[in-house]
Coordinates of C-alpha atoms in Angstrom, one line a residue:
Chain A
M19 CA 22.9 -11.9 -1.7
T20 CA 20.8 -10.8 1.3
S21 CA 22.3 -8.6 3.6
P22 CA 22.2 -9.3 7.4
R23 CA 19.6 -6.5 7.7
E24 CA 17.3 -7.9 5.1
A25 CA 17.5 -11.2 6.8
V26 CA 16.2 -10.0 10.0
M27 CA 13.4 -8.1 8.2
D28 CA 12.8 -11.7 6.4
K29 CA 12.6 -13.6 9.8
A30 CA 10.2 -10.5 11.1
F31 CA 8.0 -10.9 8.1
E32 CA 7.8 -14.8 8.4
K33 CA 6.7 -14.2 12.1
R34 CA 4.1 -11.6 11.3
V35 CA 2.6 -13.2 8.0
E36 CA 1.0 -16.6 8.1
R37 CA 3.2 -18.3 5.6
R38 CA 1.0 -20.6 3.2
E39 CA 4.0 -22.3 1.0
I40 CA 4.3 -25.7 0.0
P41 CA 8.2 -26.6 -0.4
T42 CA 9.4 -26.3 -3.8
F43 CA 10.9 -29.7 -3.9
L44 CA 7.7 -31.6 -3.1
V45 CA 6.3 -29.8 -6.2
L46 CA 9.2 -30.6 -8.3
L47 CA 8.8 -34.3 -7.3
L48 CA 5.2 -34.0 -8.4
L49 CA 6.2 -32.5 -11.7
L50 CA 8.8 -35.2 -12.1
L51 CA 6.1 -37.8 -11.5
L52 CA 4.0 -36.5 -14.0
V53 CA 6.8 -36.6 -16.5
L54 CA 7.3 -40.3 -15.9
M55 CA 3.4 -40.8 -15.9
G56 CA 3.1 -39.6 -19.4
M57 CA 4.8 -42.8 -20.6
V58 CA 2.8 -45.3 -18.7
L59 CA -0.6 -43.8 -18.4
P60 CA -3.5 -45.4 -20.4
K61 CA -4.9 -43.3 -23.1
G62 CA -8.4 -42.0 -21.6
A63 CA -6.5 -41.0 -18.3
R64 CA -3.7 -39.4 -19.9
S65 CA -6.3 -36.8 -21.8
L66 CA -7.9 -36.4 -18.4
V67 CA -4.4 -35.3 -16.8
T68 CA -3.7 -33.3 -19.7
H69 CA -6.7 -31.2 -19.2
M70 CA -5.9 -31.1 -15.3
M71 CA -2.6 -29.7 -16.0
I72 CA -4.2 -27.0 -18.1
F73 CA -6.6 -26.3 -15.3
C74 CA -3.7 -26.3 -13.0
I75 CA -2.1 -23.1 -14.8
L76 CA -5.4 -21.4 -14.7
A77 CA -5.8 -22.1 -11.0
M78 CA -2.3 -21.0 -10.3
G79 CA -2.9 -17.7 -12.4
Y80 CA -6.1 -17.2 -10.3
D81 CA -4.0 -17.9 -7.1
V82 CA -1.9 -14.9 -7.7
C83 CA -5.1 -12.5 -7.9
F84 CA -7.4 -14.2 -5.1
G85 CA -4.7 -16.1 -3.0
L86 CA -1.9 -13.8 -2.7
T87 CA -3.5 -10.1 -2.9
N88 CA -7.0 -11.3 -1.9
Q89 CA -8.8 -9.8 -5.1
C90 CA -11.7 -12.1 -5.7
S91 CA -12.5 -11.7 -9.2
L92 CA -15.3 -13.2 -11.2
G93 CA -14.0 -12.0 -14.4
H94 CA -11.3 -14.7 -15.3
A95 CA -13.4 -16.4 -18.0
V96 CA -12.8 -13.1 -19.8
F97 CA -9.0 -13.8 -19.9
F98 CA -9.4 -17.6 -20.3
G99 CA -11.8 -17.0 -23.3
G100 CA -9.4 -14.3 -24.5
G101 CA -6.4 -16.4 -24.5
A102 CA -8.2 -19.2 -26.4
Y103 CA -9.6 -17.1 -29.1
G104 CA -6.0 -15.4 -29.4
A105 CA -4.4 -18.7 -30.0
V106 CA -7.2 -19.8 -32.3
L107 CA -7.7 -16.6 -34.5
S108 CA -4.0 -16.4 -34.8
I109 CA -3.8 -19.6 -36.3
L110 CA -6.8 -19.2 -38.5
H111 CA -6.2 -15.9 -40.1
L112 CA -2.5 -15.3 -39.6
K113 CA -1.3 -18.9 -40.1
V114 CA 1.2 -18.7 -37.3
G115 CA 2.9 -21.6 -35.9
L116 CA 2.1 -23.4 -32.3
V117 CA 4.2 -21.5 -30.0
P118 CA 4.0 -18.0 -31.7
S119 CA 0.1 -18.6 -31.4
L120 CA 0.4 -18.8 -27.7
F121 CA 2.3 -15.5 -27.6
F122 CA -0.8 -14.2 -29.3
S123 CA -2.9 -15.7 -26.3
L124 CA -0.6 -14.2 -23.8
G125 CA -0.9 -10.9 -25.5
A126 CA -4.6 -11.0 -25.7
G127 CA -4.6 -11.6 -21.6
F128 CA -2.4 -9.0 -21.2
I129 CA -4.5 -6.4 -23.0
L130 CA -7.7 -7.6 -21.3
A131 CA -6.1 -7.6 -18.0
V132 CA -4.8 -4.2 -18.2
I133 CA -8.0 -2.7 -19.6
M134 CA -10.0 -4.4 -17.1
G135 CA -7.4 -3.8 -14.1
L136 CA -7.5 -0.3 -14.7
V137 CA -11.0 0.0 -14.2
C138 CA -11.6 -2.4 -11.4
V139 CA -8.6 -2.6 -9.3
R140 CA -8.8 0.7 -7.8
L141 CA -12.3 0.0 -6.3
S142 CA -13.5 -1.3 -3.0
E143 CA -14.0 -5.1 -2.6
A144 CA -17.8 -5.1 -3.1
Y145 CA -17.6 -3.1 -6.1
F146 CA -14.5 -5.1 -7.4
V147 CA -16.3 -8.5 -7.5
I148 CA -19.5 -7.0 -8.8
I149 CA -17.8 -5.3 -11.7
T150 CA -15.6 -8.1 -12.6
A151 CA -18.8 -10.3 -13.0
I152 CA -20.3 -7.6 -15.1
F153 CA -17.3 -7.6 -17.5
F154 CA -17.7 -11.2 -17.7
A155 CA -20.9 -11.1 -18.6
V156 CA -20.7 -8.5 -21.3
F157 CA -17.7 -10.4 -22.6
H158 CA -20.1 -13.3 -22.9
L159 CA -22.7 -11.5 -24.6
F160 CA -20.5 -10.3 -27.2
A161 CA -18.8 -13.8 -27.6
M162 CA -22.2 -15.2 -28.5
D163 CA -23.3 -12.2 -30.6
L164 CA -20.2 -11.6 -32.8
T165 CA -20.6 -15.1 -34.6
W166 CA -18.3 -13.5 -37.8
L167 CA -15.4 -13.4 -35.3
T168 CA -16.0 -16.1 -32.5
G169 CA -18.1 -18.6 -34.2
G170 CA -20.6 -18.3 -31.5
D171 CA -21.9 -21.2 -29.8
D172 CA -20.7 -23.5 -32.4
G173 CA -17.3 -22.4 -32.4
L174 CA -14.2 -22.3 -34.6
S175 CA -12.6 -25.5 -35.3
L176 CA -8.9 -25.6 -36.4
K177 CA -6.1 -27.5 -38.1
L178 CA -3.0 -27.6 -36.0
P179 CA 0.3 -26.6 -37.6
S180 CA 3.0 -29.0 -36.5
L181 CA 5.7 -28.3 -34.2
S182 CA 9.2 -28.4 -35.4
I183 CA 12.1 -28.3 -33.0
G184 CA 15.5 -28.5 -34.8
S185 CA 15.0 -31.6 -37.4
V186 CA 12.3 -33.1 -35.3
N187 CA 8.7 -32.6 -36.2
L188 CA 6.0 -32.9 -33.5
S189 CA 2.4 -32.9 -33.9
L190 CA -0.2 -32.0 -31.3
Y191 CA -2.4 -34.7 -33.0
N192 CA -0.1 -37.4 -31.1
P193 CA -1.9 -37.1 -27.4
A194 CA 1.6 -38.0 -25.9
A195 CA 3.2 -35.1 -27.6
N196 CA 0.1 -33.0 -26.3
Y197 CA 0.7 -34.1 -23.0
Y198 CA 4.3 -33.0 -22.9
F199 CA 3.6 -29.9 -24.5
V200 CA 1.0 -29.0 -21.8
L201 CA 3.4 -30.0 -19.0
I202 CA 6.4 -28.1 -20.1
F203 CA 4.3 -25.0 -19.9
L204 CA 2.9 -26.0 -16.4
I205 CA 6.6 -26.4 -15.3
I206 CA 7.6 -23.0 -16.5
S207 CA 4.6 -21.4 -15.2
Y208 CA 5.2 -23.1 -11.7
L209 CA 9.0 -22.2 -11.7
L210 CA 8.2 -18.5 -12.6
L211 CA 5.1 -18.0 -10.2
N212 CA 7.1 -19.7 -7.4
R213 CA 10.0 -17.4 -8.1
M214 CA 7.8 -14.4 -8.0
S215 CA 5.9 -15.3 -4.8
R216 CA 8.9 -15.8 -3.0
S217 CA 10.7 -12.5 -4.2
P218 CA 10.4 -9.2 -2.6
I219 CA 7.1 -8.4 -5.1
G220 CA 5.7 -11.6 -3.7
K221 CA 6.2 -10.4 -0.2
I222 CA 4.3 -7.2 -1.2
F223 CA 1.5 -9.0 -2.5
I224 CA 1.2 -11.0 0.5
S225 CA 1.3 -8.2 2.7
I226 CA -1.5 -6.4 0.6
R227 CA -3.7 -9.7 1.5
E228 CA -2.8 -9.4 5.4
N229 CA -3.3 -5.6 5.8
E230 CA -3.6 -3.2 2.8
K231 CA -4.2 -0.1 5.0
R232 CA -0.9 -0.7 6.7
L233 CA 0.9 -0.9 3.6
Q234 CA -0.4 2.3 2.3
F235 CA 0.7 3.9 5.3
L236 CA 4.2 2.5 4.7
G237 CA 4.4 4.5 1.4
Y238 CA 3.8 1.6 -1.0
D239 CA 1.5 2.2 -4.0
V240 CA -1.0 -0.5 -3.3
F241 CA -2.9 0.1 -6.4
R242 CA 0.2 -0.4 -8.8
Y243 CA 0.9 -4.0 -7.0
K244 CA -2.7 -5.0 -7.1
L245 CA -2.7 -4.0 -10.7
I246 CA 0.6 -6.0 -11.2
A247 CA -0.8 -9.2 -9.6
F248 CA -4.0 -8.6 -11.5
I249 CA -2.4 -8.5 -15.0
V250 CA 0.1 -11.4 -14.1
S251 CA -3.0 -13.4 -13.1
G252 CA -4.8 -12.6 -16.1
V253 CA -1.8 -13.4 -18.6
F254 CA -1.5 -17.0 -17.1
S255 CA -5.2 -17.6 -17.1
A256 CA -4.9 -16.6 -20.8
L257 CA -2.0 -19.1 -21.4
S258 CA -4.5 -21.8 -20.0
G259 CA -7.1 -20.7 -22.2
G260 CA -4.8 -20.9 -25.4
L261 CA -3.5 -24.2 -24.3
Y262 CA -7.0 -25.4 -23.8
A263 CA -7.9 -24.4 -27.2
L264 CA -5.0 -26.1 -28.9
T265 CA -5.6 -29.4 -26.9
L266 CA -9.3 -29.3 -27.9
R267 CA -8.6 -27.8 -31.4
Y268 CA -11.5 -25.4 -31.0
G269 CA -12.6 -22.2 -29.9
S270 CA -16.2 -21.3 -29.0
A271 CA -18.2 -18.7 -27.1
D272 CA -18.3 -21.3 -24.3
F273 CA -14.9 -20.6 -23.3
F274 CA -16.1 -17.2 -22.0
S275 CA -19.0 -18.7 -20.0
F276 CA -19.1 -18.5 -16.3
H277 CA -17.9 -21.9 -15.5
W278 CA -14.4 -20.7 -16.3
S279 CA -14.9 -17.7 -13.5
I280 CA -16.4 -19.9 -10.9
M281 CA -14.1 -23.2 -11.4
P282 CA -10.7 -21.4 -10.6
I283 CA -12.5 -20.0 -7.1
V284 CA -13.4 -23.5 -6.4
W285 CA -10.2 -24.9 -7.0
C286 CA -8.2 -22.5 -4.9
L287 CA -10.7 -22.8 -2.0
I288 CA -10.6 -26.6 -1.8
G289 CA -6.8 -26.6 -2.6
G290 CA -5.7 -23.7 -0.4
L291 CA -5.4 -20.1 -1.0
G292 CA -2.2 -18.5 -1.6
T293 CA -0.1 -21.7 -2.0
L294 CA 0.2 -21.7 -5.7
A295 CA 0.5 -25.3 -6.2
G296 CA -2.4 -26.0 -3.7
P297 CA -4.7 -25.4 -6.1
W298 CA -3.7 -28.6 -8.1
I299 CA -5.1 -30.6 -5.6
G300 CA -8.7 -28.7 -6.1
V301 CA -8.3 -29.2 -9.7
F302 CA -7.6 -32.9 -9.1
I303 CA -10.8 -33.5 -6.9
M304 CA -12.9 -31.4 -9.0
S305 CA -12.1 -32.9 -12.2
V306 CA -12.5 -36.5 -11.0
F307 CA -15.6 -35.5 -9.3
Q308 CA -16.9 -33.9 -12.6
Y309 CA -15.8 -36.8 -14.7
Y310 CA -17.7 -39.2 -12.9
V311 CA -20.5 -37.6 -11.3
S312 CA -21.5 -35.8 -14.2
A313 CA -22.2 -39.0 -16.2
W314 CA -24.1 -40.4 -13.4
W315 CA -26.2 -37.5 -12.5
T316 CA -27.4 -34.8 -14.9
Y317 CA -27.9 -32.4 -12.2
Y318 CA -24.8 -32.5 -10.7
L319 CA -24.3 -28.8 -10.5
I320 CA -26.3 -29.0 -7.2
L321 CA -23.8 -30.9 -5.6
F322 CA -21.5 -28.6 -7.0
G323 CA -23.4 -25.5 -5.3
I324 CA -23.6 -27.8 -2.0
I325 CA -19.8 -28.2 -2.2
I326 CA -19.1 -24.5 -2.4
L327 CA -21.2 -23.6 0.5
V328 CA -19.6 -26.2 2.6
I329 CA -15.8 -25.5 1.8
L330 CA -16.7 -21.6 2.4
R331 CA -18.3 -22.8 5.7
I332 CA -15.4 -25.2 6.8
S333 CA -12.3 -23.1 6.0
C334 CA -11.1 -20.6 3.4
K335 CA -7.6 -22.0 3.5
G336 CA -8.4 -25.4 1.8
I337 CA -6.7 -28.7 2.5
L338 CA -3.2 -27.5 2.2
G339 CA -3.8 -24.7 4.2
Y340 CA -5.2 -26.6 6.8
L341 CA -2.4 -29.2 6.7
I342 CA 0.4 -26.5 7.1
S343 CA -1.5 -24.6 9.6
R344 CA -1.4 -27.8 11.5
R345 CA 2.3 -28.4 11.2
F346 CA 3.6 -25.1 12.0
T347 CA 1.3 -24.5 15.4
Chain B
M256 CA -47.5 12.9 -36.0
P257 CA -44.6 11.2 -37.8
E258 CA -43.9 7.4 -37.5
I259 CA -40.5 7.8 -36.0
V260 CA -41.7 9.6 -32.7
N261 CA -44.3 7.3 -32.3
T262 CA -41.9 4.4 -32.3
I263 CA -39.6 6.0 -30.0
L264 CA -42.1 6.9 -27.5
F265 CA -43.5 3.4 -27.7
L266 CA -40.0 2.0 -27.0
L267 CA -39.7 4.9 -24.2
V268 CA -42.6 3.6 -22.5
N269 CA -41.8 -0.1 -22.9
G270 CA -38.5 0.6 -21.4
L271 CA -39.8 2.6 -18.4
I272 CA -42.3 -0.3 -17.5
W273 CA -39.3 -2.7 -17.8
G274 CA -37.2 -0.3 -15.7
L275 CA -39.8 -0.4 -13.1
I276 CA -39.7 -4.3 -12.9
V277 CA -35.8 -3.9 -12.7
A278 CA -36.3 -1.6 -10.2
L279 CA -38.1 -3.9 -7.9
I280 CA -35.2 -6.3 -8.3
A281 CA -32.6 -4.0 -8.0
V282 CA -34.1 -1.9 -5.0
G283 CA -34.1 -5.7 -3.4
L284 CA -30.5 -6.2 -4.2
S285 CA -29.4 -2.8 -2.9
L286 CA -31.4 -3.4 0.2
I287 CA -29.8 -6.7 1.1
F288 CA -26.4 -5.2 0.4
G289 CA -27.0 -2.2 2.4
V290 CA -28.0 -3.9 5.6
M291 CA -26.2 -7.1 5.2
G292 CA -23.3 -6.8 3.0
I293 CA -24.4 -9.5 0.9
V294 CA -23.4 -9.2 -2.8
N295 CA -26.3 -11.4 -3.7
M296 CA -25.4 -13.5 -6.9
A297 CA -28.7 -15.6 -6.5
H298 CA -31.2 -12.5 -6.9
G299 CA -31.6 -13.2 -10.5
D300 CA -32.3 -16.7 -9.7
I301 CA -35.0 -15.7 -7.2
Y302 CA -36.6 -13.6 -9.7
M303 CA -36.7 -16.6 -12.1
A304 CA -38.2 -18.5 -9.2
G305 CA -40.7 -16.2 -9.1
A306 CA -41.6 -16.4 -12.6
V307 CA -41.8 -20.2 -12.5
L308 CA -43.7 -20.3 -9.4
S309 CA -46.4 -18.1 -11.0
F310 CA -46.4 -20.3 -14.2
Y311 CA -47.4 -23.3 -11.8
V312 CA -49.7 -21.2 -10.0
A313 CA -51.4 -19.9 -13.0
G314 CA -51.4 -23.8 -14.4
I315 CA -52.6 -25.4 -11.3
L316 CA -54.9 -22.8 -9.7
G317 CA -56.2 -21.3 -13.0
N318 CA -55.6 -17.9 -11.8
F319 CA -52.5 -16.0 -12.4
W320 CA -53.3 -13.2 -10.0
L321 CA -53.3 -15.5 -7.0
S322 CA -49.5 -15.9 -7.6
L323 CA -49.1 -12.0 -6.3
V324 CA -50.1 -13.6 -2.9
L325 CA -48.9 -17.0 -3.1
V326 CA -45.5 -16.8 -4.5
P327 CA -44.3 -14.0 -2.0
A328 CA -45.3 -16.4 0.9
I329 CA -43.5 -19.4 -1.0
V330 CA -40.3 -16.9 -1.1
L331 CA -40.8 -15.9 2.4
L332 CA -40.7 -19.5 3.6
V333 CA -37.5 -20.2 1.7
S334 CA -35.4 -16.9 2.1
A335 CA -35.7 -16.6 5.8
P336 CA -34.1 -19.8 6.7
M337 CA -31.8 -19.2 3.9
E338 CA -30.5 -16.0 5.3
R339 CA -30.4 -17.4 9.0
Y340 CA -28.6 -20.7 8.5
V341 CA -26.9 -20.5 5.2
L342 CA -25.5 -16.8 4.7
R343 CA -25.3 -15.8 8.2
P344 CA -21.8 -16.8 8.7
Y345 CA -20.7 -15.1 5.6
E346 CA -22.2 -11.5 6.1
G347 CA -19.8 -8.8 5.6
H348 CA -17.4 -10.3 3.7
H349 CA -18.3 -9.2 0.2
S350 CA -16.2 -12.0 -1.7
S351 CA -17.4 -14.9 0.5
T352 CA -21.0 -13.9 0.1
M353 CA -20.6 -13.5 -3.6
I354 CA -19.2 -17.1 -3.9
A355 CA -21.8 -18.6 -1.4
T356 CA -24.6 -17.2 -3.4
V357 CA -23.3 -18.4 -6.8
G358 CA -23.6 -21.7 -4.9
I359 CA -27.2 -20.9 -4.0
S360 CA -27.7 -19.9 -7.7
F361 CA -26.5 -23.5 -9.0
I362 CA -28.7 -24.9 -6.8
L363 CA -31.8 -23.1 -7.6
Q364 CA -31.2 -23.2 -11.2
Q365 CA -30.6 -27.0 -11.1
I366 CA -33.8 -27.6 -9.0
V367 CA -35.7 -25.6 -11.6
L368 CA -34.2 -27.4 -14.7
G369 CA -34.5 -30.7 -13.0
T370 CA -38.6 -30.0 -12.2
Y371 CA -39.5 -27.4 -14.7
G372 CA -37.6 -28.4 -17.3
G373 CA -35.1 -26.5 -19.9
I374 CA -37.6 -25.3 -22.5
P375 CA -38.6 -21.6 -22.4
K376 CA -42.4 -21.4 -21.8
K377 CA -44.9 -18.7 -22.1
I378 CA -47.7 -17.9 -19.7
V379 CA -50.9 -16.5 -21.5
N380 CA -51.9 -12.9 -20.9
P381 CA -53.9 -12.5 -17.9
W382 CA -55.4 -9.3 -18.7
P383 CA -55.9 -9.2 -22.7
V384 CA -56.8 -5.9 -23.1
S385 CA -55.4 -2.9 -25.3
F386 CA -55.3 0.9 -25.0
N387 CA -55.0 3.0 -27.8
F388 CA -52.0 5.1 -27.3
L389 CA -51.3 7.6 -29.5
G390 CA -52.8 5.6 -32.3
V391 CA -50.9 2.6 -31.3
D392 CA -52.5 -0.3 -29.6
Y393 CA -50.6 -0.7 -26.4
P394 CA -50.9 -4.0 -24.2
G395 CA -53.1 -3.2 -21.1
Y396 CA -51.3 -5.8 -19.1
R397 CA -48.1 -3.8 -19.3
V398 CA -49.8 -0.7 -17.9
L399 CA -51.3 -2.7 -15.0
V400 CA -47.6 -4.0 -14.5
A401 CA -46.5 -0.5 -14.2
F402 CA -49.5 0.4 -12.0
I403 CA -48.8 -2.7 -9.5
S404 CA -44.9 -2.0 -9.5
I405 CA -45.5 1.7 -8.7
L406 CA -47.8 0.4 -5.8
I407 CA -45.4 -2.1 -4.4
L408 CA -42.4 0.8 -4.6
T409 CA -44.6 3.1 -2.6
G410 CA -45.5 0.4 0.0
L411 CA -41.7 -0.3 0.3
W412 CA -41.3 3.5 0.7
F413 CA -43.9 3.8 3.3
F414 CA -42.5 0.6 5.1
L415 CA -39.0 2.0 5.4
Y416 CA -39.7 5.8 6.1
K417 CA -43.0 5.6 7.8
T418 CA -43.2 2.6 10.1
S419 CA -41.3 2.4 13.3
Y420 CA -40.1 -1.1 12.1
G421 CA -38.5 0.6 8.8
I422 CA -36.6 2.9 11.2
L423 CA -34.9 -0.3 12.6
V424 CA -34.0 -1.2 9.2
R425 CA -32.5 2.2 8.3
A426 CA -30.9 2.1 11.7
S427 CA -29.2 -1.2 10.8
M428 CA -28.3 -0.1 7.4
Q429 CA -26.3 2.8 8.9
D430 CA -24.5 1.2 11.4
R431 CA -25.5 -2.3 12.5
E432 CA -23.2 -2.5 15.5
M433 CA -24.6 0.5 17.0
A434 CA -27.7 -0.6 16.1
A435 CA -27.3 -3.8 18.1
A436 CA -25.8 -1.9 21.1
M437 CA -29.2 0.4 21.2
G438 CA -31.2 -2.8 21.8
I439 CA -32.4 -3.6 18.5
D440 CA -33.0 -7.0 17.5
V441 CA -30.7 -7.1 14.9
N442 CA -31.4 -10.8 13.8
K443 CA -35.0 -10.4 13.4
V444 CA -34.2 -7.2 11.1
L445 CA -31.6 -9.3 9.1
I446 CA -34.1 -11.9 8.2
T447 CA -36.6 -9.5 7.4
T448 CA -34.8 -7.5 5.2
F449 CA -33.5 -10.5 3.3
A450 CA -36.9 -11.8 2.9
V451 CA -38.1 -8.3 1.6
G452 CA -35.5 -8.1 -1.0
S453 CA -36.0 -11.5 -1.9
I454 CA -39.9 -11.1 -2.1
L455 CA -39.3 -7.9 -4.2
A456 CA -37.3 -9.9 -6.7
A457 CA -39.9 -12.8 -6.8
L458 CA -42.8 -10.1 -7.5
G459 CA -40.8 -8.6 -10.2
G460 CA -40.4 -12.2 -11.6
V461 CA -44.3 -12.7 -11.4
L462 CA -44.8 -9.6 -13.1
A463 CA -42.5 -10.2 -15.9
A464 CA -43.6 -13.8 -16.5
P465 CA -46.4 -12.9 -18.9
I466 CA -44.1 -10.3 -20.6
N467 CA -40.9 -12.6 -21.1
Q468 CA -40.6 -16.2 -21.5
V469 CA -40.3 -18.2 -18.4
F470 CA -36.8 -20.1 -18.6
Y471 CA -34.5 -21.5 -16.0
L472 CA -31.7 -19.3 -17.0
M473 CA -33.8 -16.1 -17.3
G474 CA -32.2 -14.7 -14.0
N475 CA -28.8 -14.3 -15.5
D476 CA -29.7 -11.5 -18.0
V477 CA -31.7 -9.7 -15.2
I478 CA -28.8 -10.0 -12.6
L479 CA -26.4 -8.5 -14.9
L480 CA -28.8 -5.6 -15.6
S481 CA -29.7 -5.0 -11.7
F482 CA -26.0 -5.2 -11.0
I483 CA -25.0 -2.3 -13.6
V484 CA -28.1 -0.5 -12.1
V485 CA -26.9 -0.7 -8.5
I486 CA -23.5 -0.1 -9.2
I487 CA -24.8 3.3 -11.3
G488 CA -27.0 4.3 -8.4
G489 CA -24.6 3.8 -5.7
L490 CA -24.5 0.5 -3.7
G491 CA -26.9 0.8 -0.7
S492 CA -28.5 3.8 -2.1
L493 CA -32.3 3.1 -2.8
K494 CA -33.1 6.4 -4.4
G495 CA -30.1 6.2 -6.8
T496 CA -31.1 2.5 -7.6
L497 CA -34.8 3.7 -8.4
I498 CA -33.6 6.6 -10.5
A499 CA -30.6 4.4 -12.3
A500 CA -33.1 1.8 -12.9
L501 CA -35.5 3.9 -14.9
S502 CA -33.1 6.2 -16.6
L503 CA -31.0 3.1 -17.9
C504 CA -33.9 0.9 -18.9
S505 CA -35.4 3.6 -20.8
L506 CA -32.2 4.6 -22.4
E507 CA -31.8 0.9 -23.4
G508 CA -35.4 0.7 -24.9
V509 CA -34.6 3.9 -27.1
L510 CA -31.2 2.7 -28.0
A511 CA -32.8 -0.6 -29.1
S512 CA -34.5 1.0 -32.0
V513 CA -31.5 1.6 -33.9
L514 CA -28.9 -0.9 -32.2
S515 CA -29.2 -4.6 -31.8
P516 CA -29.9 -5.6 -28.1
V517 CA -26.3 -6.7 -27.4
Q518 CA -24.9 -3.4 -28.7
A519 CA -27.6 -1.7 -26.6
R520 CA -26.5 -3.6 -23.7
A521 CA -22.9 -2.7 -24.4
A522 CA -23.8 0.9 -24.6
I523 CA -25.3 0.8 -21.1
F524 CA -21.9 -1.0 -19.9
M525 CA -20.1 1.9 -21.4
V526 CA -22.3 4.4 -19.2
M527 CA -21.5 2.2 -16.1
I528 CA -17.7 2.3 -16.9
V529 CA -17.7 6.1 -17.6
V530 CA -19.7 6.8 -14.3
L531 CA -17.3 4.4 -12.3
I532 CA -14.0 6.3 -13.6
R533 CA -15.7 9.6 -12.7
R534 CA -17.4 8.7 -9.5
P535 CA -16.1 5.2 -8.2
R536 CA -18.9 4.9 -5.6
G537 CA -21.9 5.4 -8.1
L538 CA -23.9 8.6 -8.7
F539 CA -26.0 9.0 -5.4
S540 CA -23.8 7.2 -2.8
E541 CA -23.3 9.1 0.4

């Protein structure tokens, strides 16, 4: 229940702060569509969509960090890779089931995010970007070097345990099962993050983005909230990494590579910062782009660089941010 | 003299010389950040471009030393318009500059991959002389590299602190708006600074080319090291960057005698974390 006073405050907040939200029912409709699509999609497209859904979780996780609290991190590959290895290693060495292995990847993401957050979040913007990048680079070096643990570039392949719900036995080797497995996590992640971004803490996050100094003067512990956002972001990135490793059925040092740091930024910038579901558009565009152009031209990363420059030049709000601002002004 | 002391001394000198090259690159990075607020992720790739260009100059013209003149000229022609037309709108927004320069870095790397190829190549040592140094034969080229780097750094110091144009650059570094208000042509200063910074990185690449292998990803390693150096020295502080480069690289060189390269890098990284926790703005920042 919101008291009348809170309602007034909410209205004031809405007026002051640029809203970048997508109506929840639209996203739910899209998710419903995904549920139905799982039944009719041809094989190739279904695996592509499965990958996209995993990336969507990463993109949303990143959006909490960059879109909501304006912390541009280049270190999310650490969480992605950490999550992937959390799942892979726990299945290989501890012989846990599928869902528990994802808890291990969440735990890995949480620990890594706490360590990194405690060092980085306090710093100013320039230091933050550089030091997250350094963190990423050092973890990448380690992942390549510690071959006894990570398998290095060759990676570790794994045999998936089957998932038993009641008396039904599901195996992720079945692509359709894999699709719905990922989709369930996407739905849960979206509902959780959407709830969070609309709750009081989400408002604090947005206020940090809009005016950090002012929030400090109002008596909020900005460091704490930025750290919380950073950790939430890290945990969801790790979940995405874990799902990706399970879907591909292997983990390699490649999961720590720069690709996984820069892609979330591109997705968020294309789709729209701070809209949670907006980056899904970015994921869709970039995945299709990569899928087709990389087959056609080896040096497609040139185009990729140009796209980054162009998007930054046009608008930081992305496609959805642009549409929303058109609608409300 | 015992063997171990000799080895450590040898590694220390090696580290110091590598430190001088890194200092060239990191000072360029620091200068660019100080004046324009650009977090230049493409800096390592300009270093790489310098090395690759020197490979071509040595191959086509047959003289490696010409590249010390030609490469800066080429880099000047590329970097000046890059600053003016590509990076100018983002300046001052650290995150945006970082993302934009990542884009530039991708473009540079892929162009080199497409033209030069993905296989590491070696340049023949242009000065195959060796000095006897404490009973160990020491390659003369490395000594020469140290000499040239010191020369370049002195030249930079002279430019920044003894010429009237250097005063303009330093003024823009301290307060850009004030400098503009005083009638300084900031536009020209920005382009010059970016070009000077890029030329420093490219020269670092030229000097390092005969020591390291020339490879299209060779910048990634260097950009990591230079960022650590710049962070420890204090962003935008040139003196701090120089000191940090020399001390860190010699430390890494000595550590490499007992640890593997990755462990040595991790040790440097730990040093950075400790420094950051004690002094969040680096050791020498104002």
